[in-house]
mmCIF file of C-alpha atoms in Angstrom:
data_model
loop_
_atom_site.group_PDB
_atom_site.id
_atom_site.type_symbol
_atom_site.label_atom_id
_atom_site.label_comp_id
_atom_site.label_asym_id
_atom_site.label_seq_id
_atom_site.Cartn_x
_atom_site.Cartn_y
_atom_site.Cartn_z
ATOM 1 C CA MET A 1 -30.316 -72.179 41.824
ATOM 2 C CA ARG A 2 -26.925 -70.571 42.378
ATOM 3 C CA SER A 3 -27.041 -66.943 43.421
ATOM 4 C CA THR A 4 -25.682 -64.485 40.873
ATOM 5 C CA ARG A 5 -24.850 -61.923 43.569
ATOM 6 C CA ARG A 6 -21.151 -61.448 44.125
ATOM 7 C CA PRO A 7 -19.984 -61.480 47.753
ATOM 8 C CA LEU A 8 -18.291 -58.388 49.127
ATOM 9 C CA ASN A 9 -14.577 -58.389 48.370
ATOM 10 C CA PRO A 10 -12.394 -58.457 51.512
ATOM 11 C CA ILE A 11 -10.549 -55.426 50.133
ATOM 12 C CA PHE A 12 -13.711 -53.373 50.747
ATOM 13 C CA PHE A 13 -13.385 -53.980 54.492
ATOM 14 C CA ILE A 14 -9.618 -53.372 54.391
ATOM 15 C CA ALA A 15 -10.297 -49.992 52.743
ATOM 16 C CA LEU A 16 -13.127 -49.302 55.199
ATOM 17 C CA GLY A 17 -10.686 -49.800 58.065
ATOM 18 C CA LEU A 18 -8.234 -47.370 56.458
ATOM 19 C CA PHE A 19 -11.062 -44.872 56.075
ATOM 20 C CA GLY A 20 -11.905 -45.357 59.748
ATOM 21 C CA VAL A 21 -8.405 -44.828 61.102
ATOM 22 C CA TYR A 22 -7.770 -41.752 58.941
ATOM 23 C CA THR A 23 -11.102 -40.305 60.011
ATOM 24 C CA ILE A 24 -9.901 -40.767 63.591
ATOM 25 C CA GLU A 25 -6.608 -38.999 62.802
ATOM 26 C CA PHE A 26 -7.878 -36.026 60.775
ATOM 27 C CA GLY A 27 -11.605 -35.949 61.578
ATOM 28 C CA VAL A 28 -10.936 -34.282 64.929
ATOM 29 C CA VAL A 29 -10.093 -31.109 62.959
ATOM 30 C CA GLY A 30 -13.772 -30.885 62.013
ATOM 31 C CA ILE A 31 -14.866 -30.761 65.665
ATOM 32 C CA LEU A 32 -12.128 -28.548 67.154
ATOM 33 C CA PRO A 33 -14.651 -25.756 67.932
ATOM 34 C CA SER A 34 -16.803 -28.268 69.835
ATOM 35 C CA ILE A 35 -13.755 -29.570 71.718
ATOM 36 C CA ILE A 36 -12.689 -26.036 72.700
ATOM 37 C CA GLU A 37 -16.170 -25.268 73.986
ATOM 38 C CA ARG A 38 -16.731 -28.624 75.700
ATOM 39 C CA TYR A 39 -13.412 -28.835 77.561
ATOM 40 C CA HIS A 40 -12.712 -25.092 77.966
ATOM 41 C CA VAL A 41 -9.261 -25.315 76.364
ATOM 42 C CA SER A 42 -7.405 -22.966 74.026
ATOM 43 C CA THR A 43 -7.194 -23.441 70.263
ATOM 44 C CA SER A 44 -3.530 -24.439 70.519
ATOM 45 C CA GLN A 45 -4.342 -27.048 73.193
ATOM 46 C CA ALA A 46 -7.122 -28.506 71.056
ATOM 47 C CA GLY A 47 -4.770 -28.560 68.070
ATOM 48 C CA MET A 48 -2.423 -30.807 70.052
ATOM 49 C CA LEU A 49 -4.936 -33.625 69.517
ATOM 50 C CA VAL A 50 -3.811 -33.668 65.875
ATOM 51 C CA GLY A 51 -0.132 -32.968 66.493
ATOM 52 C CA VAL A 52 0.303 -35.594 69.219
ATOM 53 C CA PHE A 53 -1.367 -38.256 67.037
ATOM 54 C CA ALA A 54 1.078 -37.595 64.166
ATOM 55 C CA LEU A 55 4.050 -37.393 66.554
ATOM 56 C CA VAL A 56 3.247 -40.769 68.157
ATOM 57 C CA ILE A 57 3.075 -42.361 64.700
ATOM 58 C CA ALA A 58 6.375 -40.768 63.645
ATOM 59 C CA LEU A 59 8.205 -41.858 66.825
ATOM 60 C CA PHE A 60 6.789 -45.317 67.476
ATOM 61 C CA GLY A 61 5.372 -46.506 64.133
ATOM 62 C CA PRO A 62 8.297 -48.627 62.856
ATOM 63 C CA PHE A 63 8.898 -50.177 66.282
ATOM 64 C CA MET A 64 5.242 -51.185 66.733
ATOM 65 C CA VAL A 65 5.205 -52.761 63.271
ATOM 66 C CA LEU A 66 8.485 -54.560 63.944
ATOM 67 C CA PHE A 67 7.327 -55.845 67.351
ATOM 68 C CA LEU A 68 3.986 -57.197 66.050
ATOM 69 C CA SER A 69 5.484 -58.716 62.877
ATOM 70 C CA LYS A 70 5.807 -62.036 64.710
ATOM 71 C CA PHE A 71 2.042 -62.449 64.953
ATOM 72 C CA ASN A 72 -0.487 -63.593 62.369
ATOM 73 C CA ARG A 73 -1.657 -60.711 60.177
ATOM 74 C CA LYS A 74 -5.424 -61.205 60.325
ATOM 75 C CA PRO A 75 -5.982 -61.203 64.129
ATOM 76 C CA VAL A 76 -3.623 -58.222 64.555
ATOM 77 C CA MET A 77 -5.658 -56.260 61.980
ATOM 78 C CA ILE A 78 -8.940 -57.139 63.721
ATOM 79 C CA ILE A 79 -7.611 -56.253 67.187
ATOM 80 C CA SER A 80 -6.283 -52.923 65.857
ATOM 81 C CA LEU A 81 -9.683 -52.026 64.400
ATOM 82 C CA PHE A 82 -11.479 -52.849 67.646
ATOM 83 C CA ILE A 83 -8.937 -50.694 69.524
ATOM 84 C CA PHE A 84 -9.805 -47.812 67.151
ATOM 85 C CA ALA A 85 -13.499 -48.428 67.753
ATOM 86 C CA GLY A 86 -13.152 -48.647 71.537
ATOM 87 C CA ALA A 87 -11.001 -45.511 71.774
ATOM 88 C CA SER A 88 -13.542 -43.585 69.673
ATOM 89 C CA LEU A 89 -16.466 -44.742 71.829
ATOM 90 C CA LEU A 90 -14.690 -43.751 75.048
ATOM 91 C CA SER A 91 -13.699 -40.408 73.491
ATOM 92 C CA ALA A 92 -17.353 -39.614 72.836
ATOM 93 C CA TYR A 93 -18.198 -39.665 76.545
ATOM 94 C CA THR A 94 -15.048 -38.640 78.416
ATOM 95 C CA SER A 95 -15.390 -35.440 80.423
ATOM 96 C CA ASN A 96 -11.652 -34.774 80.795
ATOM 97 C CA PHE A 97 -9.497 -33.259 78.045
ATOM 98 C CA TYR A 98 -6.335 -35.076 79.145
ATOM 99 C CA ILE A 99 -8.115 -38.442 79.085
ATOM 100 C CA LEU A 100 -9.215 -37.532 75.550
ATOM 101 C CA MET A 101 -5.536 -36.919 74.726
ATOM 102 C CA VAL A 102 -4.600 -40.386 76.044
ATOM 103 C CA LEU A 103 -7.429 -41.875 73.994
ATOM 104 C CA ARG A 104 -5.743 -40.321 70.929
ATOM 105 C CA ILE A 105 -2.358 -41.835 71.784
ATOM 106 C CA VAL A 106 -3.608 -45.446 71.979
ATOM 107 C CA PRO A 107 -5.026 -45.665 68.414
ATOM 108 C CA ALA A 108 -2.010 -43.694 67.137
ATOM 109 C CA LEU A 109 0.223 -46.555 68.310
ATOM 110 C CA PHE A 110 -1.790 -49.094 66.281
ATOM 111 C CA HIS A 111 -2.401 -46.840 63.259
ATOM 112 C CA PRO A 112 0.904 -47.798 61.504
ATOM 113 C CA VAL A 113 0.359 -51.453 62.420
ATOM 114 C CA TYR A 114 -3.017 -51.626 60.666
ATOM 115 C CA PHE A 115 -1.796 -49.463 57.790
ATOM 116 C CA SER A 116 1.214 -51.698 57.119
ATOM 117 C CA LEU A 117 -0.698 -54.964 57.347
ATOM 118 C CA ALA A 118 -3.625 -53.637 55.294
ATOM 119 C CA PHE A 119 -1.545 -53.183 52.155
ATOM 120 C CA VAL A 120 0.226 -56.507 52.524
ATOM 121 C CA ALA A 121 -3.177 -58.179 52.997
ATOM 122 C CA ALA A 122 -4.644 -56.336 49.982
ATOM 123 C CA ALA A 123 -1.718 -57.384 47.792
ATOM 124 C CA SER A 124 -2.121 -61.015 48.882
ATOM 125 C CA LEU A 125 -5.651 -61.052 47.396
ATOM 126 C CA TYR A 126 -4.411 -60.369 43.851
ATOM 127 C CA PRO A 127 -1.877 -61.881 41.445
ATOM 128 C CA LYS A 128 1.629 -60.441 41.742
ATOM 129 C CA GLU A 129 1.290 -58.364 38.569
ATOM 130 C CA LYS A 130 -1.769 -56.575 40.012
ATOM 131 C CA THR A 131 -0.380 -55.673 43.440
ATOM 132 C CA THR A 132 -0.183 -51.932 42.670
ATOM 133 C CA GLN A 133 -3.850 -51.938 41.599
ATOM 134 C CA ALA A 134 -4.716 -53.741 44.847
ATOM 135 C CA SER A 135 -2.863 -51.054 46.784
ATOM 136 C CA ALA A 136 -4.724 -48.364 44.833
ATOM 137 C CA LYS A 137 -8.081 -49.887 45.776
ATOM 138 C CA ALA A 138 -7.077 -50.059 49.439
ATOM 139 C CA PHE A 139 -5.793 -46.474 49.243
ATOM 140 C CA VAL A 140 -9.309 -45.329 48.339
ATOM 141 C CA GLY A 141 -10.121 -45.746 52.032
ATOM 142 C CA THR A 142 -7.052 -43.737 53.045
ATOM 143 C CA SER A 143 -7.778 -40.881 50.645
ATOM 144 C CA MET A 144 -11.460 -40.761 51.619
ATOM 145 C CA GLY A 145 -10.536 -40.650 55.305
ATOM 146 C CA MET A 146 -7.944 -37.913 54.798
ATOM 147 C CA VAL A 147 -10.162 -35.747 52.592
ATOM 148 C CA LEU A 148 -13.719 -36.453 53.780
ATOM 149 C CA GLY A 149 -13.085 -37.183 57.456
ATOM 150 C CA VAL A 150 -13.115 -33.479 58.375
ATOM 151 C CA PRO A 151 -16.376 -32.488 56.626
ATOM 152 C CA ILE A 152 -18.137 -35.664 57.846
ATOM 153 C CA THR A 153 -17.255 -35.193 61.525
ATOM 154 C CA SER A 154 -17.983 -31.461 61.266
ATOM 155 C CA TYR A 155 -21.420 -32.182 59.780
ATOM 156 C CA LEU A 156 -22.279 -34.823 62.383
ATOM 157 C CA ALA A 157 -21.229 -32.589 65.277
ATOM 158 C CA GLY A 158 -23.168 -29.652 63.838
ATOM 159 C CA GLN A 159 -26.336 -31.526 62.903
ATOM 160 C CA PHE A 160 -26.473 -34.008 65.782
ATOM 161 C CA SER A 161 -23.928 -33.844 68.593
ATOM 162 C CA PHE A 162 -20.272 -33.968 69.594
ATOM 163 C CA GLU A 163 -20.724 -37.626 70.527
ATOM 164 C CA ALA A 164 -22.130 -38.507 67.095
ATOM 165 C CA ALA A 165 -18.809 -37.694 65.389
ATOM 166 C CA PHE A 166 -16.910 -40.206 67.555
ATOM 167 C CA ILE A 167 -19.670 -42.821 67.412
ATOM 168 C CA PHE A 168 -19.455 -42.656 63.607
ATOM 169 C CA CYS A 169 -15.776 -43.664 63.867
ATOM 170 C CA THR A 170 -16.750 -46.467 66.251
ATOM 171 C CA VAL A 171 -19.344 -47.855 63.844
ATOM 172 C CA VAL A 172 -17.014 -47.676 60.826
ATOM 173 C CA ASN A 173 -14.112 -49.445 62.537
ATOM 174 C CA THR A 174 -16.356 -52.064 64.134
ATOM 175 C CA ALA A 175 -17.920 -52.859 60.748
ATOM 176 C CA ALA A 176 -14.452 -53.110 59.172
ATOM 177 C CA GLY A 177 -13.232 -55.418 61.937
ATOM 178 C CA ILE A 178 -16.242 -57.739 61.634
ATOM 179 C CA GLY A 179 -15.971 -57.722 57.831
ATOM 180 C CA ILE A 180 -12.293 -58.667 57.907
ATOM 181 C CA ALA A 181 -12.964 -61.371 60.497
ATOM 182 C CA ILE A 182 -15.567 -62.950 58.203
ATOM 183 C CA MET A 183 -14.290 -62.207 54.695
ATOM 184 C CA LEU A 184 -10.483 -62.085 54.779
ATOM 185 C CA PRO A 185 -8.949 -65.532 54.267
ATOM 186 C CA ARG A 186 -6.706 -66.590 57.127
ATOM 187 C CA THR A 187 -3.226 -66.553 55.703
ATOM 188 C CA PRO A 188 -0.967 -69.533 56.289
ATOM 189 C CA LYS A 189 1.709 -68.791 58.828
ATOM 190 C CA ALA A 190 4.254 -66.842 56.877
ATOM 191 C CA GLU A 191 7.977 -67.268 57.250
ATOM 192 C CA GLN A 192 8.914 -65.202 60.256
ATOM 193 C CA LEU A 193 11.617 -62.703 59.446
ATOM 194 C CA SER A 194 14.060 -62.074 62.248
ATOM 195 C CA TYR A 195 14.291 -58.570 63.619
ATOM 196 C CA LYS A 196 17.873 -58.466 62.334
ATOM 197 C CA LYS A 197 16.808 -59.286 58.780
ATOM 198 C CA GLN A 198 14.042 -56.680 58.841
ATOM 199 C CA LEU A 199 16.353 -54.027 60.258
ATOM 200 C CA GLY A 200 18.848 -54.971 57.544
ATOM 201 C CA ILE A 201 16.880 -52.953 54.996
ATOM 202 C CA LEU A 202 18.086 -49.802 56.782
ATOM 203 C CA ARG A 203 21.519 -50.370 55.212
ATOM 204 C CA LYS A 204 20.114 -49.671 51.741
ATOM 205 C CA VAL A 205 21.090 -46.253 50.404
ATOM 206 C CA PRO A 206 18.258 -46.188 47.784
ATOM 207 C CA LEU A 207 15.703 -46.813 50.554
ATOM 208 C CA TRP A 208 16.835 -43.710 52.437
ATOM 209 C CA ILE A 209 16.728 -41.636 49.255
ATOM 210 C CA ASN A 210 13.168 -42.868 48.690
ATOM 211 C CA ILE A 211 12.309 -42.005 52.305
ATOM 212 C CA GLY A 212 13.585 -38.483 51.655
ATOM 213 C CA ALA A 213 11.476 -38.170 48.496
ATOM 214 C CA SER A 214 8.338 -39.397 50.291
ATOM 215 C CA THR A 215 8.880 -37.088 53.271
ATOM 216 C CA PHE A 216 9.449 -34.013 51.085
ATOM 217 C CA LEU A 217 6.497 -34.840 48.853
ATOM 218 C CA PHE A 218 4.143 -35.104 51.832
ATOM 219 C CA ALA A 219 5.579 -31.863 53.167
ATOM 220 C CA ALA A 220 4.697 -30.274 49.813
ATOM 221 C CA MET A 221 1.183 -31.726 49.846
ATOM 222 C CA PHE A 222 0.394 -30.540 53.361
ATOM 223 C CA SER A 223 2.171 -27.181 53.069
ATOM 224 C CA VAL A 224 -0.791 -26.212 50.917
ATOM 225 C CA TYR A 225 -3.607 -28.560 51.970
ATOM 226 C CA SER A 226 -3.217 -27.706 55.680
ATOM 227 C CA TYR A 227 -4.186 -24.120 54.849
ATOM 228 C CA SER A 228 -6.669 -24.876 52.077
ATOM 229 C CA THR A 229 -9.717 -23.477 53.893
ATOM 230 C CA GLU A 230 -7.896 -20.226 54.707
ATOM 231 C CA TYR A 231 -6.635 -19.951 51.122
ATOM 232 C CA LEU A 232 -10.028 -20.551 49.546
ATOM 233 C CA GLY A 233 -11.653 -18.111 51.953
ATOM 234 C CA GLN A 234 -9.085 -15.291 51.986
ATOM 235 C CA VAL A 235 -7.790 -15.375 48.405
ATOM 236 C CA LEU A 236 -10.878 -16.513 46.523
ATOM 237 C CA GLY A 237 -13.515 -15.147 48.898
ATOM 238 C CA MET A 238 -15.468 -18.394 49.212
ATOM 239 C CA SER A 239 -18.005 -18.917 51.978
ATOM 240 C CA GLY A 240 -17.722 -21.776 54.429
ATOM 241 C CA LYS A 241 -20.466 -23.717 52.657
ATOM 242 C CA VAL A 242 -18.817 -23.364 49.238
ATOM 243 C CA ILE A 243 -15.443 -24.361 50.704
ATOM 244 C CA SER A 244 -16.999 -27.568 52.118
ATOM 245 C CA ILE A 245 -18.442 -28.394 48.693
ATOM 246 C CA MET A 246 -15.107 -27.746 46.996
ATOM 247 C CA LEU A 247 -13.302 -30.000 49.478
ATOM 248 C CA VAL A 248 -15.742 -32.780 48.606
ATOM 249 C CA VAL A 249 -14.964 -32.174 44.901
ATOM 250 C CA PHE A 250 -11.280 -32.324 45.878
ATOM 251 C CA GLY A 251 -11.954 -35.720 47.471
ATOM 252 C CA VAL A 252 -13.730 -37.064 44.382
ATOM 253 C CA GLY A 253 -10.744 -36.016 42.264
ATOM 254 C CA GLY A 254 -8.485 -37.673 44.816
ATOM 255 C CA VAL A 255 -10.186 -41.056 44.549
ATOM 256 C CA ALA A 256 -10.023 -40.936 40.737
ATOM 257 C CA GLY A 257 -6.384 -39.841 40.794
ATOM 258 C CA ASN A 258 -5.462 -42.597 43.207
ATOM 259 C CA LEU A 259 -6.957 -45.332 41.038
ATOM 260 C CA LEU A 260 -5.359 -43.862 37.894
ATOM 261 C CA ALA A 261 -1.959 -43.673 39.590
ATOM 262 C CA GLY A 262 -2.262 -47.343 40.565
ATOM 263 C CA ARG A 263 -2.700 -48.302 36.910
ATOM 264 C CA LEU A 264 0.131 -46.040 35.739
ATOM 265 C CA LEU A 265 2.511 -47.392 38.393
ATOM 266 C CA ALA A 266 1.853 -50.917 37.108
ATOM 267 C CA ILE A 267 2.861 -49.767 33.618
ATOM 268 C CA ASN A 268 5.932 -47.668 34.529
ATOM 269 C CA MET A 269 6.774 -46.908 38.141
ATOM 270 C CA VAL A 270 9.679 -44.522 37.492
ATOM 271 C CA LYS A 271 7.870 -42.278 34.985
ATOM 272 C CA THR A 272 4.760 -42.131 37.183
ATOM 273 C CA THR A 273 6.861 -41.222 40.230
ATOM 274 C CA ILE A 274 8.508 -38.343 38.323
ATOM 275 C CA PHE A 275 5.224 -37.120 36.810
ATOM 276 C CA GLN A 276 3.219 -36.994 40.067
ATOM 277 C CA PRO A 277 5.140 -34.149 41.810
ATOM 278 C CA ILE A 278 5.253 -32.218 38.524
ATOM 279 C CA ALA A 279 1.449 -32.506 38.249
ATOM 280 C CA LEU A 280 1.151 -31.374 41.875
ATOM 281 C CA ALA A 281 3.355 -28.319 41.172
ATOM 282 C CA LEU A 282 1.193 -27.404 38.162
ATOM 283 C CA SER A 283 -1.954 -27.602 40.304
ATOM 284 C CA PHE A 284 -0.302 -25.290 42.876
ATOM 285 C CA LEU A 285 0.571 -22.761 40.179
ATOM 286 C CA LEU A 286 -2.997 -22.843 38.837
ATOM 287 C CA LEU A 287 -4.250 -22.332 42.380
ATOM 288 C CA TYR A 288 -1.896 -19.366 42.753
ATOM 289 C CA LEU A 289 -3.375 -17.736 39.641
ATOM 290 C CA GLY A 290 -6.674 -17.720 41.566
ATOM 291 C CA GLU A 291 -9.275 -18.435 38.864
ATOM 292 C CA SER A 292 -12.548 -17.940 40.741
ATOM 293 C CA SER A 293 -15.076 -18.711 37.992
ATOM 294 C CA PHE A 294 -17.087 -21.739 39.052
ATOM 295 C CA LEU A 295 -16.442 -24.211 36.206
ATOM 296 C CA PRO A 296 -12.680 -23.594 35.829
ATOM 297 C CA PHE A 297 -12.220 -23.780 39.592
ATOM 298 C CA PHE A 298 -14.355 -26.919 39.817
ATOM 299 C CA ILE A 299 -12.014 -28.553 37.285
ATOM 300 C CA LEU A 300 -8.970 -27.222 39.153
ATOM 301 C CA MET A 301 -10.163 -28.804 42.409
ATOM 302 C CA ILE A 302 -10.498 -32.168 40.677
ATOM 303 C CA ILE A 303 -6.979 -31.833 39.215
ATOM 304 C CA TRP A 304 -5.519 -30.711 42.555
ATOM 305 C CA GLY A 305 -7.324 -33.519 44.384
ATOM 306 C CA ALA A 306 -6.043 -36.106 41.894
ATOM 307 C CA ALA A 307 -2.456 -34.808 42.027
ATOM 308 C CA HIS A 308 -2.494 -34.514 45.840
ATOM 309 C CA THR A 309 -4.050 -37.855 46.713
ATOM 310 C CA SER A 310 -2.132 -39.874 44.109
ATOM 311 C CA GLY A 311 0.941 -38.922 46.136
ATOM 312 C CA LEU A 312 -0.201 -41.503 48.703
ATOM 313 C CA ILE A 313 0.134 -44.561 46.509
ATOM 314 C CA VAL A 314 3.045 -43.211 44.459
ATOM 315 C CA THR A 315 5.228 -42.616 47.513
ATOM 316 C CA GLN A 316 4.175 -45.870 49.177
ATOM 317 C CA ILE A 317 5.001 -48.020 46.137
ATOM 318 C CA TRP A 318 8.204 -46.045 45.426
ATOM 319 C CA LEU A 319 9.498 -46.446 48.992
ATOM 320 C CA THR A 320 8.539 -50.076 49.591
ATOM 321 C CA SER A 321 9.893 -51.149 46.180
ATOM 322 C CA GLU A 322 13.339 -50.958 47.776
ATOM 323 C CA ALA A 323 12.459 -53.318 50.633
ATOM 324 C CA ARG A 324 10.355 -56.144 49.223
ATOM 325 C CA GLU A 325 11.963 -58.598 51.650
ATOM 326 C CA ALA A 326 10.403 -56.813 54.651
ATOM 327 C CA PRO A 327 7.190 -55.172 53.373
ATOM 328 C CA GLU A 328 5.484 -54.637 56.740
ATOM 329 C CA PHE A 329 8.511 -52.944 58.320
ATOM 330 C CA ALA A 330 9.113 -50.860 55.182
ATOM 331 C CA THR A 331 5.496 -49.691 55.268
ATOM 332 C CA GLY A 332 5.916 -48.879 58.961
ATOM 333 C CA LEU A 333 8.872 -46.676 58.040
ATOM 334 C CA TYR A 334 6.755 -45.127 55.303
ATOM 335 C CA ILE A 335 3.847 -44.169 57.566
ATOM 336 C CA SER A 336 6.287 -42.785 60.144
ATOM 337 C CA PHE A 337 8.165 -40.548 57.730
ATOM 338 C CA ILE A 338 5.126 -39.288 55.830
ATOM 339 C CA ASN A 339 3.642 -38.162 59.144
ATOM 340 C CA LEU A 340 6.928 -36.358 59.748
ATOM 341 C CA GLY A 341 6.386 -34.787 56.314
ATOM 342 C CA VAL A 342 2.845 -33.720 57.275
ATOM 343 C CA SER A 343 4.173 -31.952 60.390
ATOM 344 C CA MET A 344 7.094 -30.410 58.501
ATOM 345 C CA GLY A 345 4.887 -29.137 55.678
ATOM 346 C CA SER A 346 2.277 -27.547 57.927
ATOM 347 C CA ILE A 347 4.948 -25.830 60.062
ATOM 348 C CA VAL A 348 6.997 -24.483 57.139
ATOM 349 C CA GLY A 349 3.831 -23.478 55.279
ATOM 350 C CA GLY A 350 2.863 -21.449 58.354
ATOM 351 C CA TRP A 351 6.301 -19.786 58.386
ATOM 352 C CA PHE A 352 5.940 -18.793 54.729
ATOM 353 C CA ILE A 353 2.487 -17.349 55.418
ATOM 354 C CA SER A 354 3.848 -15.368 58.392
ATOM 355 C CA GLY A 355 6.679 -13.999 56.245
ATOM 356 C CA THR A 356 4.474 -13.016 53.297
ATOM 357 C CA ASP A 357 0.748 -13.740 53.178
ATOM 358 C CA VAL A 358 -1.446 -16.784 52.579
ATOM 359 C CA HIS A 359 0.048 -17.060 49.056
ATOM 360 C CA GLY A 360 3.278 -18.096 50.765
ATOM 361 C CA THR A 361 1.922 -21.582 51.303
ATOM 362 C CA ILE A 362 2.098 -22.171 47.534
ATOM 363 C CA TRP A 363 5.807 -21.316 47.436
ATOM 364 C CA SER A 364 6.435 -23.551 50.431
ATOM 365 C CA GLY A 365 4.787 -26.402 48.519
ATOM 366 C CA ILE A 366 6.871 -25.702 45.398
ATOM 367 C CA LEU A 367 10.082 -25.691 47.466
ATOM 368 C CA PHE A 368 9.355 -29.131 48.893
ATOM 369 C CA ILE A 369 8.425 -30.459 45.435
ATOM 370 C CA VAL A 370 11.850 -29.382 44.142
ATOM 371 C CA LEU A 371 13.503 -31.248 47.041
ATOM 372 C CA ALA A 372 11.370 -34.353 46.372
ATOM 373 C CA LEU A 373 12.256 -34.320 42.654
ATOM 374 C CA ALA A 374 15.944 -33.932 43.555
ATOM 375 C CA CYS A 375 15.685 -37.107 45.670
ATOM 376 C CA ILE A 376 13.856 -39.019 42.918
ATOM 377 C CA VAL A 377 16.415 -38.040 40.269
ATOM 378 C CA SER A 378 19.359 -38.799 42.571
ATOM 379 C CA LYS A 379 17.893 -42.256 43.279
ATOM 380 C CA ILE A 380 17.649 -42.977 39.531
ATOM 381 C CA VAL A 381 21.223 -41.756 38.977
ATOM 382 C CA TYR A 382 22.492 -43.817 41.923
ATOM 383 C CA VAL A 383 20.810 -47.024 40.726
ATOM 384 C CA ASN A 384 22.066 -46.558 37.159
ATOM 385 C CA HIS A 385 25.589 -45.869 38.443
ATOM 386 C CA GLN A 386 25.530 -49.027 40.570
ATOM 387 C CA ALA A 387 24.274 -51.052 37.593
ATOM 388 C CA LEU A 388 27.101 -49.749 35.359
ATOM 389 C CA LYS A 389 29.598 -50.424 38.124
ATOM 390 C CA ALA A 390 28.369 -54.014 38.476
ATOM 391 C CA ALA A 391 28.483 -54.524 34.690
ATOM 392 C CA HIS A 392 32.186 -53.588 34.611
ATOM 393 C CA LEU A 393 33.132 -56.045 37.345
#
């Protein structure tokens, strides 16, 4: 008799790998106190483990993607995941802080490589008309890693040990690598794009406008999210335990919002791209009003999570739509510039807080949303102008 059980979809392992790499990037925040105590370093030194990771991605991401574009997608993805796993395992047992820093740099170099190839691989599993939904499903792993990586590593370090947090990352990335090796079909050797042809997309004015919109939108997202625990604690008086619960609720809303955005992008990309930052601004304003009753705030966290996390797929589809001839390189540019946006947002959000109080982070987020919307509108105007110009020729 034929089995009625459906095999695991390869996209599950692609998403698992994205969850693993984002847990590596952001999960270290959850164990900063343990790192400070273990290595006898200052808070600012420990914080460099996050900053250096993002900086390496921003500086080297596009070049790593471009360099490895000549190789077959599947083995590069598998090797990247095993590099993540190996770096995490070594990080669990190193006794030197500076070696730990180096072990952050190595996976940071391959982070944009896996990220770029993951979405191209996910899209290849679906018909062309369902590529945005495929990206949305893969982005579930990204959003879960970004939102749940911190509470998971914090819990593991608190309940078990410092090493357990890193070993968790090792297990996740190893499982993803084995799953992709077994389940992902080996793609036929694709037409190799020359470096010149891939770099040619940099001449596109709409691409740079889209890069600006994506960078500003991520700056808006992380102007507020980077200080979410302080905001919930100082403004709304929540305990650490309640804050952890609310961040999990935020993550649940994020997964739902991501999947919904994938469907809406397939229907109308332009309208969805305009609506997403507006929804994010509304969630910021509701947060500013500071409703502390449980049920209204529970709903607000879901809305904020959905608006925040949907920014991932909206910006990725919006940016790469202008460079379909070189999707891997375009996605490498995307991951580089959104990490620049993360750094920019957290720094400017901190400036606003220093100048006012913790409420300042909301106004920092609103400012960046206005800049992102200006880029989106200018892109639409530019494209329409070029179309009218072409029609008159």
